[in-house]
Amino acid sequence: MIRRPHVQPATPDGRTGFWASQGARRRLRQALSYLLAIVVAGFFLLPLFWMISSSLKPHYQVLEFPPRWLPDPIQWSNYREALTYVPFGRYALNTLFIAAMVILGHILSCTIVAYAFARLKAPGKGFLFIVLLATMMLPYPVTMIPLYIGFNSLAWVNSFLPLIVPAFFGSPFYIFLLRQFFLSLPPELEDAARMDGANTLQILWHVVLPLSLPAMATVAIFTFQATWNDFLPPLIYLHDQSKYTVSLGLNFFRSSYDIRWNYLMAASLATMLPVILVFFVAQRLFIKGISLTGLKG
Amino acid sequence: MRRGTVPRRPKRGLNLVRREALTFYILISPWLLGLLLFVLGPMIVSLIVSFSEWDLLSPAEFVGLQNYERMFTRDPLFWQSLKVTAVYTAVYVPLELAGGLVLALLMNQKLRFLGVFRTIYYLPSVLPGVAFVVLWMWILHPDVGLLNTLLGYAGIEGPRWLADPDWALPALLLMSTWGLGRTMVIYLASLQGIPQQLYEAAAIDGAGPWPAFWRITLPLLTPTIFFNLVLSIISTFQTFTSAFVATDGGPLDATLFYVLYLFRQAFQFFNMGYASAMAWILFLLILALTLVIVRSSGRWVYYEGERP
C-alpha cells in the first residue's frame, strides 16, 4: 500500500533468510496490486466496451439472449441513423455556443476578481473571501426557483441567456482556482512593472496573463466539460427542441421513441466523445486543476 | 504601491492604501454584483416565496407557514424523498471516501502502466451525466444487460435492478461508483505531497507498511478526507440526473430523491411556494451537516504544524 522507501534499514549480519522472504513478500504484494489494478480497470472499462459493442450491433442482435460480446456484422450505419433520428448536430452546435460564451464569461470575470483577491489589500477582503468559499458550496437547487422566477420575468426563459449571462459575473470555483494560481506566481515581475508606472489592469494584461495561460486553459477545459455535461439548468430553461443541448437531446431521444438500444448507445457515445477527446488532450490540466484547488487553501 | 514604491500620480488626494482598496473593490465588483443578483437576492426572494402559494400565473397569495406545515405533517412524499436521499448519502459517502482512497493508494505504488490505469479509472467520472446514466440503464437491463449476463456466468440470477423497488436504489449506488475516479484524483494529489522521508524514518524504526499507513498516511490525509467528505455530502444531496433519467423516481417512489421531488413541485406542478420552502429546508439541512462536520473536524483532522 505504501511507496517503497528508498533507504533500506541497515542489514544485521547473517539474516539473509529474512531478506529473501522480505523480497518474496514484496513480489507477492506487487502481484496482488497488479491483479487488483486489472480487476478495477475491468470494472471501469467493461461498460465502455459494452457501449461500443452494442452501438454497432444490428437490431436483431441487441436483445438476443444470451448476449453476444461482439457485433456481427458490424453495423456502422447505426451512428448515422442515431444522429439523424433527432438533430444531434443542431444540439451539438447549441451546446458549443453556450460553452464558448460561458468560457468567455468565466475567463473575463474570474481572472480580474481572482487577481484582486490574490494581490490587492483592502479592508473586508478576508470576510469576502470566506463568503466566496461559502457560495462555492451552495447547491444549485437552493437558488434554482427564484432564479427561474427572475429570468421568467425578464422573458429569458426558453433562451440561452439564463445559462450564459451569470458566467460574466464570476464563478466562485474558478475564482478560487485562479487565485491559488496567481498566489503561486512570484510577485517581483509585477512590482517591477508597477515601478515603471503600469496600473493594475495593465499589469494583469501584460505581465500576469502571459504567465497564466495554463491556468486559463484549465478554467476553459473545466468549464467546457461542465457546460457540455450540464443537465438540470438546460432542462429548466430550454423548452423548444431546436434549442436543446446534447444532454437534453439524448434524454429526449431516450424517452420519446420506442427504445432502440443500439441507436441509444451510438448517440451516448457520440455525446461522450468531445469530452473524451478533451480529456485525453488535457488530462494533465484536469489533474493539475484538481490538485490546485484540493490541496492548498 | 507595495514594497515602498514611490507614488507617481497621487490623484484626487487618495492615499495609496485607499487607492489599492478602491481598486480591489472595483475589480471584484462583477462578482459582488453577481452575488447580490444570483445568490443573496434569490435567497431572500425564495424565503418570501416560501410563505406563499404561487403558480407564476395568478398573483401570489400569502399563506404564512402553511407550506412548511404541510411539508412536515401532511406530505408523505416529502419524507420519502428525504429518506431516499439520506439513505443514499449514508451509504454512498463512506463508499466514495473509502473506495477513492483504496484506488489512490493503489495508484500511488510503483507499478508499470500506472498512467494507463489512472486514466482508465478517472475517465468515467468526467463523462456527461445523461450519457453516463443511459449507458448504465443498458448495463442494468434485467434480461440482456451486461451485469446480469456476468452474474449469470457465475450462476446467479440477477435482480430486475431499476425495475425492482428493492433494487433500484442499490442499482443507482452501483452506477455512481463508476464515477469514483474524481475522488481518487483528489486523494492522489495529496498522497504525492506526503514527504518520502517520513516513510524512510518509519522503515528505519522497523515499522511495516500497515503501521506506516495508520500512523503516517492516514493522519496526513485527514484534511483531504475532510474536504472530500464535505464535497461528497453536498453533491449526493443534489442527486438529480440519475433519478430523473433512469427511474423517474420510481418504482413506487423508491428513488424519489429530494431534488427530484423539488423539481416536480416547481416545474411540473408549479407550486413555487412549496418548492421554495423545500429549497430552504435543503439549504438548512446541508448547512447544518456542514457545520457539524466542521465542528467535529478539530477532533479528527490533523493539520501539520499544529501539534508535535
Coordinates of C-alpha atoms in Angstrom, one line a residue:
Chain A
M1 CA 0.0 0.0 0.0
I2 CA 2.8 2.3 0.8
R3 CA 5.5 3.5 -1.6
R4 CA 8.7 1.6 -1.1
P5 CA 11.2 3.5 1.0
H6 CA 14.4 4.3 -0.9
V7 CA 16.6 3.6 2.1
Q8 CA 16.6 0.1 3.4
P9 CA 17.3 -0.4 7.1
A10 CA 20.9 -1.5 7.9
T11 CA 21.3 -5.2 7.5
P12 CA 22.3 -7.1 10.5
D13 CA 24.8 -9.9 9.7
G14 CA 23.6 -13.4 9.0
R15 CA 20.0 -12.6 8.3
T16 CA 19.9 -13.3 4.6
G17 CA 16.9 -15.6 5.0
F18 CA 14.9 -12.7 6.4
W19 CA 15.8 -10.6 3.4
A20 CA 14.9 -13.4 1.0
S21 CA 11.4 -13.7 2.5
Q22 CA 11.1 -10.0 2.5
G23 CA 11.7 -9.9 -1.2
A24 CA 9.3 -12.7 -1.8
R25 CA 6.6 -10.9 0.2
R26 CA 7.3 -7.8 -1.8
R27 CA 6.8 -9.6 -5.1
L28 CA 3.6 -11.2 -3.8
R29 CA 2.3 -7.9 -2.8
Q30 CA 3.2 -6.4 -6.1
A31 CA 1.4 -9.3 -7.9
L32 CA -1.7 -8.7 -5.8
S33 CA -1.6 -5.0 -6.6
Y34 CA -1.4 -5.7 -10.4
L35 CA -4.3 -8.2 -10.0
L36 CA -6.4 -5.6 -8.2
A37 CA -5.5 -2.8 -10.6
I38 CA -6.6 -5.0 -13.5
V39 CA -9.8 -6.1 -11.9
V40 CA -10.7 -2.5 -11.2
A41 CA -9.7 -1.4 -14.7
G42 CA -12.1 -4.1 -15.9
F43 CA -14.9 -2.5 -13.9
F44 CA -14.2 0.9 -15.4
L45 CA -13.6 -0.3 -19.0
L46 CA -16.3 -3.0 -19.5
P47 CA -19.2 -0.7 -19.6
L48 CA -17.4 1.4 -22.3
F49 CA -16.7 -1.7 -24.2
W50 CA -20.3 -2.9 -23.9
M51 CA -21.5 0.5 -25.1
I52 CA -19.3 0.4 -28.2
S53 CA -20.1 -3.2 -29.0
S54 CA -23.9 -2.6 -28.6
S55 CA -23.7 0.6 -30.7
L56 CA -22.5 -1.4 -33.6
K57 CA -25.0 -4.3 -33.4
P58 CA -27.8 -4.8 -35.9
H59 CA -31.3 -4.6 -34.3
Y60 CA -31.9 -8.3 -34.1
Q61 CA -28.7 -8.9 -32.1
V62 CA -29.3 -6.2 -29.5
L63 CA -31.9 -8.1 -27.4
E64 CA -30.5 -11.5 -28.3
F65 CA -30.1 -14.0 -25.3
P66 CA -27.5 -14.9 -24.3
P67 CA -26.0 -11.5 -25.4
R68 CA -23.0 -11.7 -27.8
W69 CA -19.9 -9.8 -26.9
L70 CA -19.0 -8.6 -30.4
P71 CA -21.4 -7.4 -33.1
D72 CA -21.5 -9.5 -36.3
P73 CA -21.8 -7.9 -38.8
I74 CA -20.5 -4.5 -37.6
Q75 CA -23.2 -2.0 -38.4
W76 CA -21.6 1.4 -38.8
S77 CA -24.7 2.9 -40.2
N78 CA -26.2 2.9 -36.6
Y79 CA -24.3 6.1 -36.0
R80 CA -25.7 7.9 -39.0
E81 CA -29.2 6.7 -38.1
A82 CA -28.9 7.6 -34.4
L83 CA -27.5 11.0 -35.0
T84 CA -30.1 12.0 -37.6
Y85 CA -33.1 10.4 -35.8
V86 CA -33.1 13.5 -33.7
P87 CA -31.0 16.5 -34.9
F88 CA -27.9 15.9 -32.9
G89 CA -25.8 18.3 -35.0
R90 CA -28.1 21.1 -34.0
Y91 CA -27.9 20.1 -30.3
A92 CA -24.1 20.0 -30.5
L93 CA -23.9 23.4 -32.1
N94 CA -26.2 24.8 -29.4
T95 CA -24.1 23.3 -26.6
L96 CA -20.8 24.5 -28.2
F97 CA -22.2 28.0 -28.5
I98 CA -23.3 28.1 -24.8
A99 CA -20.0 26.6 -23.7
A100 CA -18.0 29.1 -25.7
M101 CA -19.9 32.0 -24.2
V102 CA -19.6 30.6 -20.7
I103 CA -15.9 30.1 -21.1
L104 CA -15.5 33.7 -22.3
G105 CA -17.6 34.9 -19.3
H106 CA -15.5 32.9 -16.8
I107 CA -12.2 33.9 -18.2
L108 CA -13.1 37.6 -18.3
S109 CA -14.7 37.9 -14.9
C110 CA -12.9 35.3 -12.8
T111 CA -9.4 36.4 -13.9
I112 CA -10.0 40.0 -12.7
V113 CA -11.7 39.1 -9.5
A114 CA -9.2 36.4 -8.7
Y115 CA -6.3 38.7 -9.3
A116 CA -7.7 41.3 -6.9
F117 CA -8.2 38.6 -4.2
A118 CA -4.6 37.3 -4.8
R119 CA -2.7 40.6 -4.9
L120 CA -4.5 43.6 -3.5
K121 CA -5.0 44.6 0.1
A122 CA -8.4 46.0 1.2
P123 CA -10.4 46.1 4.4
G124 CA -13.1 43.4 4.3
K125 CA -11.2 41.2 1.9
G126 CA -10.8 38.3 4.4
F127 CA -14.6 38.3 5.1
L128 CA -15.4 38.5 1.4
F129 CA -13.1 35.6 0.7
I130 CA -15.0 33.5 3.2
V131 CA -18.2 34.5 1.5
L132 CA -16.7 33.3 -1.8
L133 CA -15.8 29.9 -0.3
A134 CA -19.2 29.6 1.2
T135 CA -21.0 30.3 -2.1
M136 CA -18.8 27.7 -3.7
M137 CA -20.6 25.1 -1.5
L138 CA -24.1 26.4 -2.2
P139 CA -26.2 23.8 -4.0
Y140 CA -27.8 24.9 -7.3
P141 CA -31.3 23.7 -6.3
V142 CA -31.3 26.2 -3.4
T143 CA -31.4 29.2 -5.7
M144 CA -32.9 27.5 -8.7
I145 CA -36.5 28.6 -8.2
P146 CA -36.0 32.3 -7.5
L147 CA -33.6 32.4 -10.4
Y148 CA -36.2 30.9 -12.7
I149 CA -38.8 33.4 -11.4
G150 CA -36.4 36.2 -12.1
F151 CA -35.4 35.1 -15.6
N152 CA -39.1 34.3 -16.3
S153 CA -40.0 37.9 -15.5
L154 CA -37.2 39.1 -17.9
A155 CA -38.8 36.8 -20.5
W156 CA -35.4 35.0 -20.8
V157 CA -36.9 31.5 -20.3
N158 CA -36.5 29.4 -23.5
S159 CA -33.4 31.3 -24.5
F160 CA -29.7 30.6 -23.8
L161 CA -29.4 33.8 -21.7
P162 CA -30.1 32.3 -18.3
L163 CA -27.3 29.8 -19.0
I164 CA -24.8 32.3 -20.2
V165 CA -25.2 35.7 -18.5
P166 CA -24.4 34.6 -14.9
A167 CA -21.0 33.4 -16.1
F168 CA -20.0 37.0 -16.7
F169 CA -20.4 37.7 -13.0
G170 CA -17.7 35.2 -12.0
S171 CA -18.0 31.7 -10.6
P172 CA -16.6 31.0 -7.1
F173 CA -14.9 27.8 -8.0
Y174 CA -12.9 29.3 -10.9
I175 CA -12.1 32.5 -8.9
F176 CA -10.7 30.3 -6.2
L177 CA -8.7 28.2 -8.7
L178 CA -7.2 31.2 -10.4
R179 CA -6.4 32.9 -7.1
Q180 CA -4.5 29.9 -6.0
F181 CA -2.6 30.0 -9.2
F182 CA -1.8 33.7 -9.0
L183 CA -0.5 33.3 -5.5
S184 CA 2.0 30.8 -6.8
L185 CA 3.5 33.3 -9.2
P186 CA 6.5 35.4 -8.0
P187 CA 5.4 39.0 -7.3
E188 CA 8.7 40.6 -8.4
L189 CA 7.7 41.0 -12.1
E190 CA 4.5 42.8 -11.1
D191 CA 6.4 45.0 -8.7
A192 CA 8.8 45.9 -11.4
A193 CA 6.0 46.8 -13.8
R194 CA 4.4 48.9 -11.2
M195 CA 7.6 50.8 -10.6
D196 CA 7.5 51.5 -14.3
G197 CA 4.2 53.2 -13.8
A198 CA 1.8 50.4 -15.0
N199 CA -1.6 50.3 -13.4
T200 CA -3.3 47.2 -12.1
L201 CA -5.1 46.3 -15.3
Q202 CA -2.0 46.9 -17.4
I203 CA 0.0 44.6 -15.1
L204 CA -2.7 42.0 -15.3
W205 CA -2.8 42.1 -19.1
H206 CA 0.9 42.5 -19.9
V207 CA 2.6 40.7 -17.1
V208 CA 0.3 38.2 -15.4
L209 CA -1.8 36.9 -18.3
P210 CA 1.1 35.7 -20.4
L211 CA 2.3 33.6 -17.4
S212 CA -1.2 32.3 -16.7
L213 CA -2.1 30.5 -19.9
P214 CA -2.0 27.0 -18.3
A215 CA -4.4 28.2 -15.6
M216 CA -6.7 29.8 -18.2
A217 CA -6.7 26.6 -20.2
T218 CA -7.7 24.7 -17.0
V219 CA -10.6 27.1 -16.4
A220 CA -11.6 26.8 -20.1
I221 CA -11.5 23.0 -20.1
F222 CA -13.3 22.6 -16.8
T223 CA -16.0 25.0 -18.0
F224 CA -16.3 23.2 -21.3
Q225 CA -16.7 19.8 -19.5
A226 CA -19.2 21.2 -17.0
T227 CA -21.3 23.0 -19.6
W228 CA -21.3 20.1 -22.1
N229 CA -22.4 17.8 -19.3
D230 CA -24.9 20.2 -17.6
F231 CA -28.5 18.9 -17.4
L232 CA -30.7 20.5 -14.8
P233 CA -30.4 24.1 -15.8
P234 CA -30.9 23.5 -19.5
L235 CA -33.8 21.2 -18.6
I236 CA -35.5 24.1 -16.8
Y237 CA -34.8 26.9 -19.3
L238 CA -34.8 25.3 -22.8
H239 CA -38.2 24.2 -24.0
D240 CA -38.0 24.4 -27.8
Q241 CA -36.4 21.3 -29.3
S242 CA -34.4 23.5 -31.6
K243 CA -32.7 25.0 -28.6
Y244 CA -31.8 21.7 -26.9
T245 CA -28.3 20.9 -25.7
V246 CA -26.8 17.4 -26.3
S247 CA -27.8 16.2 -22.8
L248 CA -31.4 17.3 -23.3
G249 CA -31.3 15.8 -26.8
L250 CA -30.1 12.5 -25.6
N251 CA -32.7 12.4 -22.8
F252 CA -35.4 13.3 -25.3
F253 CA -34.2 10.5 -27.6
R254 CA -34.3 8.0 -24.7
S255 CA -37.8 9.0 -23.7
S256 CA -39.6 9.7 -26.9
Y257 CA -39.1 6.7 -29.2
D258 CA -39.5 3.0 -28.8
I259 CA -36.2 2.3 -27.2
R260 CA -33.6 1.1 -29.7
W261 CA -30.6 0.4 -27.5
N262 CA -28.1 0.2 -30.4
Y263 CA -29.0 3.7 -31.6
L264 CA -29.1 4.9 -28.0
M265 CA -25.6 3.6 -27.3
A266 CA -24.4 5.2 -30.5
A267 CA -25.9 8.5 -29.5
S268 CA -24.5 8.2 -26.0
L269 CA -21.0 7.5 -27.2
A270 CA -21.3 10.5 -29.6
T271 CA -22.3 12.7 -26.7
M272 CA -19.3 11.5 -24.7
L273 CA -16.8 11.8 -27.5
P274 CA -16.0 15.5 -27.3
V275 CA -15.4 15.2 -23.6
I276 CA -13.2 12.1 -24.0
L277 CA -11.2 13.9 -26.7
V278 CA -10.7 17.0 -24.5
F279 CA -9.8 14.7 -21.6
F280 CA -7.1 12.9 -23.5
V281 CA -5.6 16.1 -24.8
A282 CA -5.7 17.8 -21.5
Q283 CA -5.6 15.2 -18.8
R284 CA -2.6 16.9 -17.2
L285 CA -4.5 20.2 -16.9
F286 CA -7.5 18.4 -15.4
I287 CA -5.4 16.8 -12.7
K288 CA -3.4 20.0 -12.1
G289 CA -6.6 21.9 -11.6
I290 CA -7.9 19.5 -9.1
S291 CA -4.6 19.5 -7.1
L292 CA -4.5 23.3 -7.3
T293 CA -7.9 23.6 -5.6
G294 CA -7.9 20.4 -3.5
L295 CA -4.6 20.8 -1.7
K296 CA -3.8 24.3 -0.7
G297 CA -6.3 26.6 0.8
Chain B
M1 CA 2.1 50.7 -4.2
R2 CA 3.8 47.9 -2.3
R3 CA 7.3 47.5 -1.1
G4 CA 8.0 51.2 -0.7
T5 CA 7.4 52.1 -4.3
V6 CA 7.4 55.9 -4.9
P7 CA 3.9 57.1 -5.9
R8 CA 3.9 58.6 -9.4
R9 CA 0.4 60.1 -9.8
P10 CA -1.2 60.8 -6.4
K11 CA -4.7 61.6 -7.7
R12 CA -7.6 63.3 -6.0
G13 CA -5.9 63.2 -2.7
L14 CA -6.5 59.4 -2.3
N15 CA -3.6 57.9 -0.4
L16 CA -2.1 54.7 -1.7
V17 CA -3.7 52.4 0.8
R18 CA -7.1 53.8 0.0
R19 CA -6.5 53.6 -3.7
E20 CA -5.5 50.0 -3.5
A21 CA -8.6 49.2 -1.6
L22 CA -10.7 51.1 -4.1
T23 CA -9.0 49.2 -7.0
F24 CA -9.8 45.9 -5.1
Y25 CA -13.5 46.7 -4.9
I26 CA -13.7 47.9 -8.5
L27 CA -12.1 44.7 -9.7
I28 CA -14.2 42.4 -7.7
S29 CA -17.4 44.3 -8.5
P30 CA -18.6 41.8 -11.1
W31 CA -18.6 39.1 -8.5
L32 CA -20.1 41.3 -5.8
L33 CA -22.9 42.2 -8.2
G34 CA -23.4 38.6 -9.2
L35 CA -23.5 37.7 -5.5
L36 CA -26.4 40.1 -5.0
L37 CA -28.2 39.2 -8.2
F38 CA -27.8 35.5 -8.4
V39 CA -27.2 34.4 -4.8
L40 CA -28.3 36.7 -1.9
G41 CA -31.2 38.3 -3.8
P42 CA -32.6 35.0 -4.9
M43 CA -32.2 33.5 -1.4
I44 CA -34.3 36.3 0.1
V45 CA -36.9 36.1 -2.7
S46 CA -37.1 32.4 -2.2
L47 CA -37.7 32.8 1.6
I48 CA -40.5 35.2 0.8
V49 CA -42.0 33.0 -1.9
S50 CA -41.9 30.1 0.6
F51 CA -44.6 31.8 2.6
S52 CA -46.9 32.0 -0.3
E53 CA -48.9 30.0 -2.8
W54 CA -47.9 30.9 -6.3
D55 CA -48.1 29.2 -9.7
L56 CA -46.4 32.1 -11.6
L57 CA -49.7 32.8 -13.5
S58 CA -52.1 34.0 -10.9
P59 CA -50.9 36.5 -8.2
A60 CA -49.1 35.0 -5.3
E61 CA -51.1 34.5 -2.1
F62 CA -49.6 34.9 1.3
V63 CA -50.2 31.7 3.3
G64 CA -47.8 32.1 6.3
L65 CA -46.2 28.9 7.4
Q66 CA -48.7 26.6 5.7
N67 CA -46.1 25.2 3.2
Y68 CA -43.8 24.2 5.9
E69 CA -46.6 22.8 8.0
R70 CA -47.9 20.8 5.0
M71 CA -44.4 19.5 4.3
F72 CA -43.7 18.3 7.8
T73 CA -47.1 17.0 8.7
R74 CA -49.2 16.2 5.6
D75 CA -46.8 15.2 2.8
P76 CA -45.5 11.6 3.0
L77 CA -43.7 12.1 -0.3
F78 CA -41.6 14.8 1.3
W79 CA -40.5 12.3 4.0
Q80 CA -40.0 9.6 1.4
S81 CA -37.7 11.9 -0.7
L82 CA -35.8 12.9 2.5
K83 CA -35.4 9.2 3.4
V84 CA -34.2 8.2 -0.1
T85 CA -31.7 11.0 -0.1
A86 CA -30.5 10.3 3.4
V87 CA -30.1 6.5 2.8
Y88 CA -28.3 7.1 -0.4
T89 CA -25.9 9.7 1.3
A90 CA -25.3 7.5 4.3
V91 CA -24.3 4.6 2.0
Y92 CA -22.6 6.3 -0.8
V93 CA -20.4 8.9 1.1
P94 CA -18.4 6.3 3.1
L95 CA -18.2 4.1 0.0
E96 CA -16.8 7.0 -2.0
L97 CA -14.4 8.1 0.7
A98 CA -13.0 4.6 1.2
G99 CA -13.2 3.4 -2.4
G100 CA -11.5 6.5 -3.7
L101 CA -8.8 6.1 -1.1
V102 CA -8.2 2.5 -2.0
L103 CA -7.8 3.4 -5.7
A104 CA -5.5 6.3 -4.8
L105 CA -3.3 4.1 -2.7
L106 CA -3.2 1.5 -5.5
M107 CA -2.2 4.2 -7.9
N108 CA 0.4 5.6 -5.6
Q109 CA 2.6 2.5 -5.9
K110 CA 5.4 1.8 -8.3
L111 CA 3.5 -0.2 -10.9
R112 CA 4.0 -0.4 -14.6
F113 CA 1.4 1.2 -16.9
L114 CA 0.4 3.4 -13.9
G115 CA -0.6 6.2 -16.2
V116 CA -2.8 4.0 -18.2
F117 CA -4.6 2.6 -15.2
R118 CA -5.1 6.1 -13.7
T119 CA -6.5 7.3 -17.0
I120 CA -8.9 4.4 -17.1
Y121 CA -10.1 5.0 -13.6
Y122 CA -10.5 8.7 -14.0
L123 CA -12.2 8.8 -17.4
P124 CA -15.7 7.7 -16.5
S125 CA -16.0 10.5 -13.8
V126 CA -15.7 13.3 -16.5
L127 CA -18.4 11.8 -18.8
P128 CA -21.7 13.6 -19.3
G129 CA -24.3 12.7 -16.7
V130 CA -27.2 11.8 -19.1
A131 CA -25.0 9.6 -21.4
F132 CA -23.5 8.0 -18.2
V133 CA -26.9 7.2 -16.9
V134 CA -28.3 5.9 -20.3
L135 CA -25.2 3.6 -20.6
W136 CA -25.9 2.2 -17.1
M137 CA -29.6 1.7 -17.9
W138 CA -28.4 -0.6 -20.6
I139 CA -25.8 -2.3 -18.4
L140 CA -28.6 -2.9 -15.8
H141 CA -31.1 -4.2 -18.3
P142 CA -32.7 -7.1 -16.5
D143 CA -32.7 -9.6 -19.3
V144 CA -29.8 -8.9 -21.6
G145 CA -27.8 -6.3 -19.6
L146 CA -24.0 -6.8 -19.1
L147 CA -24.3 -7.0 -15.3
N148 CA -26.9 -9.8 -15.2
T149 CA -25.1 -11.6 -18.0
L150 CA -21.9 -11.6 -15.9
L151 CA -23.9 -12.7 -12.8
G152 CA -25.4 -15.4 -15.0
Y153 CA -21.9 -16.8 -15.8
A154 CA -21.5 -17.1 -12.0
G155 CA -24.7 -18.9 -11.7
I156 CA -26.5 -16.0 -10.0
E157 CA -29.9 -14.9 -11.3
G158 CA -29.6 -11.1 -11.1
P159 CA -32.5 -8.9 -9.8
R160 CA -34.5 -6.7 -12.1
W161 CA -32.5 -3.7 -10.9
L162 CA -34.1 -0.4 -11.9
A163 CA -37.5 -2.0 -12.2
D164 CA -37.5 -3.5 -8.7
P165 CA -38.4 -1.2 -5.8
D166 CA -35.9 -3.0 -3.6
W167 CA -33.0 -3.0 -6.0
A168 CA -33.4 0.4 -7.8
L169 CA -31.6 2.4 -5.1
P170 CA -28.7 -0.1 -4.9
A171 CA -28.5 0.0 -8.7
L172 CA -28.1 3.8 -8.6
L173 CA -25.4 3.4 -5.9
L174 CA -23.5 0.9 -8.1
M175 CA -23.9 3.3 -11.1
S176 CA -22.4 6.1 -9.0
T177 CA -19.3 4.1 -8.1
W178 CA -18.4 4.2 -11.8
G179 CA -17.5 7.9 -11.1
L180 CA -15.2 7.2 -8.2
G181 CA -12.1 8.4 -10.2
R182 CA -12.7 12.0 -9.3
T183 CA -12.3 11.3 -5.6
M184 CA -9.2 9.2 -6.4
V185 CA -7.5 12.1 -8.2
I186 CA -8.0 14.4 -5.2
Y187 CA -6.6 11.8 -2.8
L188 CA -3.7 11.1 -5.2
A189 CA -2.6 14.7 -5.3
S190 CA -2.4 14.8 -1.6
L191 CA -0.7 11.4 -1.2
Q192 CA 2.0 12.6 -3.5
G193 CA 2.6 15.6 -1.2
I194 CA 3.5 13.4 1.7
P195 CA 7.3 13.7 2.3
Q196 CA 9.1 10.4 1.5
Q197 CA 11.4 10.9 4.4
L198 CA 8.6 10.1 6.9
Y199 CA 8.3 6.6 5.4
E200 CA 12.1 6.2 5.4
A201 CA 12.3 7.1 9.0
A202 CA 9.4 4.7 9.8
A203 CA 11.2 1.9 8.0
I204 CA 14.4 2.5 9.9
D205 CA 12.4 2.3 13.1
G206 CA 11.2 -1.1 11.9
A207 CA 7.6 -0.1 11.1
G208 CA 5.9 -2.2 8.4
P209 CA 3.6 -0.9 5.7
W210 CA 0.5 -1.4 7.8
P211 CA 1.6 0.7 10.8
A212 CA 3.1 3.3 8.4
F213 CA -0.4 3.6 6.8
W214 CA -2.2 4.1 10.1
R215 CA 0.4 6.4 11.7
I216 CA 1.6 8.4 8.7
T217 CA -0.6 8.2 5.6
L218 CA -4.0 8.3 7.2
P219 CA -3.3 11.2 9.6
L220 CA -1.7 13.3 6.9
L221 CA -4.7 12.6 4.6
T222 CA -7.3 13.7 7.1
P223 CA -7.5 17.3 5.6
T224 CA -8.2 15.7 2.2
I225 CA -10.7 13.3 3.7
F226 CA -12.4 16.2 5.3
F227 CA -12.5 18.1 2.0
N228 CA -13.9 15.1 0.2
L229 CA -16.5 14.4 2.9
V230 CA -17.9 17.9 2.6
L231 CA -17.9 17.8 -1.2
S232 CA -19.4 14.4 -1.3
I233 CA -22.3 15.1 1.1
I234 CA -23.2 18.3 -0.8
S235 CA -23.2 16.5 -4.1
T236 CA -25.1 13.4 -3.0
F237 CA -27.8 15.7 -1.5
Q238 CA -28.2 17.2 -5.0
T239 CA -28.6 13.9 -6.8
F240 CA -31.0 14.5 -9.7
T241 CA -29.9 13.4 -13.2
S242 CA -29.6 9.6 -12.4
A243 CA -33.0 9.5 -10.8
F244 CA -34.7 11.7 -13.4
V245 CA -33.3 9.9 -16.4
A246 CA -33.1 6.3 -15.2
T247 CA -36.1 5.8 -12.9
D248 CA -38.1 9.0 -12.8
G249 CA -38.3 8.5 -9.0
G250 CA -39.8 5.0 -9.3
P251 CA -40.6 2.2 -9.0
L252 CA -43.0 3.1 -6.1
D253 CA -41.1 6.2 -5.3
A254 CA -38.1 4.1 -4.3
T255 CA -35.7 6.6 -5.9
L256 CA -37.6 9.8 -5.3
F257 CA -34.6 11.9 -4.4
Y258 CA -35.2 15.2 -2.7
V259 CA -34.1 17.4 -5.6
L260 CA -36.2 15.4 -8.0
Y261 CA -39.3 15.9 -5.8
L262 CA -38.4 19.6 -5.5
F263 CA -38.1 19.8 -9.3
R264 CA -41.5 18.2 -9.7
Q265 CA -43.2 20.6 -7.3
A266 CA -41.7 23.6 -9.0
F267 CA -41.7 22.7 -12.7
Q268 CA -44.4 20.1 -13.1
F269 CA -47.0 21.1 -10.5
F270 CA -45.9 24.8 -10.5
N271 CA -46.1 25.0 -6.7
M272 CA -43.4 27.7 -6.5
G273 CA -44.2 28.4 -2.8
Y274 CA -43.9 24.8 -1.7
A275 CA -40.8 24.2 -3.8
S276 CA -39.2 27.3 -2.3
A277 CA -39.9 26.0 1.2
M278 CA -38.3 22.7 0.2
A279 CA -35.3 24.5 -1.2
W280 CA -34.8 26.4 2.1
I281 CA -35.1 23.2 4.1
L282 CA -32.5 21.6 1.8
F283 CA -30.2 24.6 2.3
L284 CA -30.6 24.4 6.1
L285 CA -30.0 20.7 6.1
I286 CA -26.8 21.0 4.1
L287 CA -25.7 24.0 6.2
A288 CA -26.3 22.0 9.5
L289 CA -24.5 18.9 8.2
T290 CA -21.5 21.0 7.0
L291 CA -21.3 22.8 10.4
V292 CA -21.4 19.6 12.3
I293 CA -18.6 18.2 10.2
V294 CA -16.5 21.4 10.5
R295 CA -17.1 21.4 14.3
S296 CA -16.0 17.8 14.6
S297 CA -13.0 18.3 12.4
G298 CA -10.9 19.7 15.3
R299 CA -11.0 16.3 16.8
W300 CA -10.0 14.2 13.8
V301 CA -8.4 16.4 11.1
Y302 CA -4.7 16.7 11.5
Y303 CA -3.1 19.9 10.4
E304 CA 0.7 19.9 10.0
G305 CA 2.5 22.2 12.4
E306 CA -0.4 22.3 14.8
R307 CA 0.7 19.5 17.1
P308 CA 4.1 17.9 17.6

